[in-house]
Amino acid sequence: MTSAPTSPLTDPWPKSPVLQTAYRARAAAADLAPLPRAAKDDALLAMADALEVRTKEILEANAVDVERAREAGTSEAIVDRLTLTPERVRAIASDVRDVVALPDPVGEVVRGSTLPNGIDLRQVRVPLGVVGIIYEARPNVTVDAAALCLKSGNAVLLRGSSSAYQSNTALVKVLRDAVGGAGLPADAVQLVPGESRESVTELMRARGLVDVLIPRGGASLIRTVVEESTVPVIETGTGNCHVYVDAQTDLDMAVEILVNSKAQRPSVCNAAETLLVHQDIAPEFLPRALDALAEAGVTVHADERVLAAAEQLEGSKATVVPAVMDDWETEYLSYDIAAAVVDSLDAAVAHIRLWSSGHTEAIVTTSQAAARRFTQLVDSTTVAVNASTRFTDGGQFGFGAEIGISTQKLHARGPMGLPELTSTKYIVTGDGHTR
Amino acid sequence: MTSAPTSPLTDPWPKSPVLQTAYRARAAAADLAPLPRAAKDDALLAMADALEVRTKEILEANAVDVERAREAGTSEAIVDRLTLTPERVRAIASDVRDVVALPDPVGEVVRGSTLPNGIDLRQVRVPLGVVGIIYEARPNVTVDAAALCLKSGNAVLLRGSSSAYQSNTALVKVLRDAVGGAGLPADAVQLVPGESRESVTELMRARGLVDVLIPRGGASLIRTVVEESTVPVIETGTGNCHVYVDAQTDLDMAVEILVNSKAQRPSVCNAAETLLVHQDIAPEFLPRALDALAEAGVTVHADERVLAAAEQLEGSKATVVPAVMDDWETEYLSYDIAAAVVDSLDAAVAHIRLWSSGHTEAIVTTSQAAARRFTQLVDSTTVAVNASTRFTDGGQFGFGAEIGISTQKLHARGPMGLPELTSTKYIVTGDGHTR
């Protein structure tokens, strides 16, 4: 015979520091869920202020990480991503203030009706609960993720790269003090303790404690999380994006969109990685495209037909190499692009279905029928018609912020803003209704 | 140097029959996705007609399963669930015709705007792609799931119980013939070959081929799928539902809702499994509740305070036994209920947060403040105010059909209808826009 327990936490308290963190996050999430927007916005403003006031201790911690990275022979590009400066901290604080201005998704009535029996049915947005973010380098993600999760009423568990451990520890300390000072549970923002791989594994296995894991980083990180996690995962980011130039097209527009999609910022997931050209337009388009890509410093990994076209060009500066099978599925993230001539729009679609990571594909066409067929048949998060692949972005889409770009079909697809950090619940209100 | 491949299927063709089925489903899904509603509705009507025309061969196959089940000493209740009759086949066909009447979720514009740069942004519903359903007994699920998936433009992979293998094989044959006869790809509906556990494991590991797995059945089936699957899973169905009777309450209403929630159909997931009573109302409420539960044939697993109340009842027919710890988390699915007295509404919420499976919880109260606090703090798929827990159901909610009740927070929560079988994609339309 037992009385009903009244503590929402397990007995005994778990020994694992990772699971302790997760239990604390659950308790904080329960407190956060019913909070009105004003309480959350006050905490966000306190976070932004604290980042500016305590910049010195953040930079000191960051300097330790940077020095360690240099000693380990890390590339300057990665050291630069890791490095914080007073200006960068100010920019991070400013991003937090931008989140304050966004509407609160919690409480939104998604659907509502009165049922035939008189019951009032409402489906309302609620926080997911505990959100785990596993990410690499870039300490700004620590603050971004904390701000977006707090605004949407979620407790966040942050598991950054061990190379940024000191920076993240300092940032989270500042954020927790600010959240606690604003009267909210400091455990709404926590760093997952430990720098070992085991702490990641524990996090991935904390099903029932953690509601969702969002990995942000390279393909191998994401694959590991997807394969090993029992916690539901939102897969993000791999972008093998295609630009298809249709038989009927505006050649100037096609060249501009191609170059912009590939070269405006090649290191990001919405940059184009493969060019497909309809055979009817190839003789006109390819010479111009190859020159423009050469101008932008892009190497073309060409199939037989693109290669043949390149060989006929006299005096071109184009760098063209033969494509191998791997090129069709490679996300270069560099000044490289694969290129092939296809027999038809449907062949382009078949190529995309086979090789694309399902992120973003663009068609450049003057034909309404082609635009319609391409958008119907291509199954990616985003299909662009006469626009650069580079627009697939939470900021560009007007979401105001982005926690990542989902490339899976479940829960969220494409750029994820605040509503994508929520679930829903149904509220059924009757006057004693029974069945 | 390679030409771009043009077949959307792998080379070499996989040797595993399960993976072959999944590849065929992907190809079918690509054909289904752009189909207009009329084409899908025609196929659904053909399915319904074929079930009625070919009832004889379905019943013959079913008789084999039923005989085998009887020989294996299966309980009559389960044999009954397995058994098809001409009337039951007619009812199944009629359910398919009901799906025809439902709106097609595919193509719905979920969100749309013109961005400041003039780009038109639309988020539209698209099918998930390939949906795998793993389920137990009940051959009607085979047809229901096929109809709902086809209507929402998805190819379905059906993995029923091996005890219903002959019935499911016959049903799927009839459905495939009808779908093919209506000019749609027959591979839109497939049975996963093999009766072994290995075929389930292969299905659960087919990430990238199968877009989502929905297990329907007992808790151990669902746990296995959740733990072992790399394919995204929608967790369904476990319902440890609570009825909380508040300090301020209409006693008649509370008794009625309690008995209806528990006893109207105890074997289903939205039946109540635990009663929580505020201490202030317990002296008045418990005697009436215990009598009413006894009347309905319900055994009460009572905490100390409920037990004490029961001992003071003279001449009561109530069957009351002491609760053990396990009772608080048990989904009885029988004429049993756990019962506890709690100190406050907040204590009821804490109990629910600790023990509930997050399906449905009801409060019976006359207090607006209590109703508001309970609905804010309880984090379950459905919170009912002055209504039975039994209303959490796709049919009751007016969705017209239900593929299951999700008890997870990602993608879908609560009863899942046709929209929950879709994802979305963004369509970005410009006039040569670049960044």
XYZ file of N, CA, C and O in Angstrom, chain A residues 105 125-126 128 131 152 154 212 214 234 399 401-404 406 411-423, chain B residues 110-111 123 409-411 424 426:
148
model
N 4.909 32.009 -29.944
C 4.025 31.016 -30.577
C 3.123 30.274 -29.590
O 2.085 29.744 -29.991
N -1.000 25.743 -29.371
C 0.450 25.506 -29.357
C 0.975 25.490 -27.931
O 0.647 26.372 -27.139
N 1.826 24.517 -27.647
C 2.513 24.423 -26.355
C 3.989 24.183 -26.638
O 4.353 23.737 -27.724
N 7.621 22.380 -26.757
C 8.002 20.970 -26.872
C 8.386 20.416 -25.512
O 8.130 19.260 -25.216
N 14.522 20.705 -25.136
C 15.137 20.643 -26.463
C 16.647 20.499 -26.285
O 17.268 21.298 -25.577
N 10.183 30.305 -26.855
C 9.122 29.343 -27.162
C 8.780 28.464 -25.956
O 8.081 27.459 -26.100
N 10.645 26.567 -23.999
C 11.358 25.304 -23.831
C 12.587 25.474 -22.951
O 13.263 26.502 -23.005
N 13.239 16.445 -27.881
C 13.749 16.449 -29.258
C 15.224 16.825 -29.234
O 15.667 17.608 -28.386
N 18.232 18.359 -31.764
C 18.505 19.009 -33.042
C 20.012 19.086 -33.216
O 20.674 19.863 -32.529
N 15.454 15.964 -35.116
C 15.169 16.710 -36.337
C 16.484 16.837 -37.094
O 17.440 17.441 -36.614
N 10.964 34.712 -40.947
C 10.660 34.081 -39.667
C 11.366 34.800 -38.515
O 11.081 34.534 -37.353
N 14.128 34.462 -37.190
C 15.175 33.702 -36.518
C 15.085 32.283 -37.050
O 14.086 31.898 -37.638
N 16.120 31.524 -36.825
C 16.150 30.166 -37.371
C 16.950 29.282 -36.431
O 18.060 29.628 -36.045
N 16.381 28.163 -36.055
C 17.095 27.222 -35.185
C 17.812 26.179 -36.033
O 18.585 25.370 -35.532
N 17.589 26.205 -37.343
C 18.196 25.243 -38.248
C 17.272 25.051 -39.443
O 16.175 25.613 -39.475
N 15.443 22.052 -41.380
C 15.138 20.622 -41.344
C 15.104 20.065 -42.751
O 14.448 20.610 -43.636
N 7.480 16.573 -38.625
C 7.418 17.703 -37.701
C 7.686 19.039 -38.384
O 6.842 19.923 -38.331
N 8.865 19.213 -38.948
C 9.209 20.498 -39.549
C 10.032 20.215 -40.781
O 10.826 19.285 -40.806
N 9.855 21.010 -41.824
C 10.610 20.829 -43.053
C 10.999 22.203 -43.564
O 10.149 23.088 -43.682
N 12.287 22.375 -43.845
C 12.780 23.671 -44.292
C 13.197 24.503 -43.084
O 13.387 23.982 -41.983
N 13.345 25.831 -43.287
C 13.795 26.687 -42.188
C 12.842 26.593 -40.991
O 11.630 26.647 -41.157
N 13.419 26.436 -39.797
C 12.598 26.295 -38.592
C 12.668 27.566 -37.757
O 13.751 27.970 -37.327
N 11.539 28.189 -37.526
C 11.465 29.354 -36.651
C 10.852 28.955 -35.314
O 10.883 27.790 -34.926
N 10.280 29.911 -34.624
C 9.724 29.632 -33.303
C 8.560 28.635 -33.319
O 8.504 27.757 -32.457
N 7.610 28.720 -34.265
C 6.504 27.745 -34.218
C 6.991 26.303 -34.334
O 6.364 25.390 -33.800
N 8.116 26.095 -35.017
C 8.639 24.739 -35.183
C 9.245 24.217 -33.873
O 9.562 23.025 -33.778
N 9.420 25.096 -32.897
C 9.884 24.654 -31.570
C 8.711 24.376 -30.628
O 8.875 24.326 -29.415
N 7.529 24.221 -31.186
C 6.360 23.923 -30.357
C 5.683 22.630 -30.794
O 5.887 22.144 -31.897
N 4.870 22.099 -29.887
C 3.935 21.031 -30.184
C 2.535 21.622 -29.988
O 2.393 22.852 -29.920
N -0.556 26.155 -46.450
C -0.548 26.289 -44.997
C -0.211 27.722 -44.605
O -0.717 28.263 -43.638
N 0.655 28.340 -45.411
C 1.129 29.691 -45.101
C 1.564 30.299 -46.420
O 2.072 29.596 -47.289
N 3.866 27.839 -48.443
C 4.158 26.547 -47.825
C 2.954 25.657 -48.094
O 1.840 25.985 -47.667
N 5.388 14.357 -28.937
C 5.197 15.785 -29.182
C 5.615 16.197 -30.582
O 5.208 17.249 -31.064
N 6.448 15.404 -31.233
C 6.964 15.785 -32.539
C 5.976 15.411 -33.642
O 5.405 14.323 -33.625
N 5.796 16.302 -34.589
C 5.004 16.114 -35.812
C 3.509 16.135 -35.557
O 2.800 16.935 -36.148
N 5.233 19.262 -45.545
C 5.023 20.458 -46.361
C 6.270 20.713 -47.197
O 7.327 20.148 -46.920
N 8.163 24.302 -49.234
C 8.073 25.720 -49.566
C 8.272 25.900 -51.065
O 9.149 25.281 -51.652
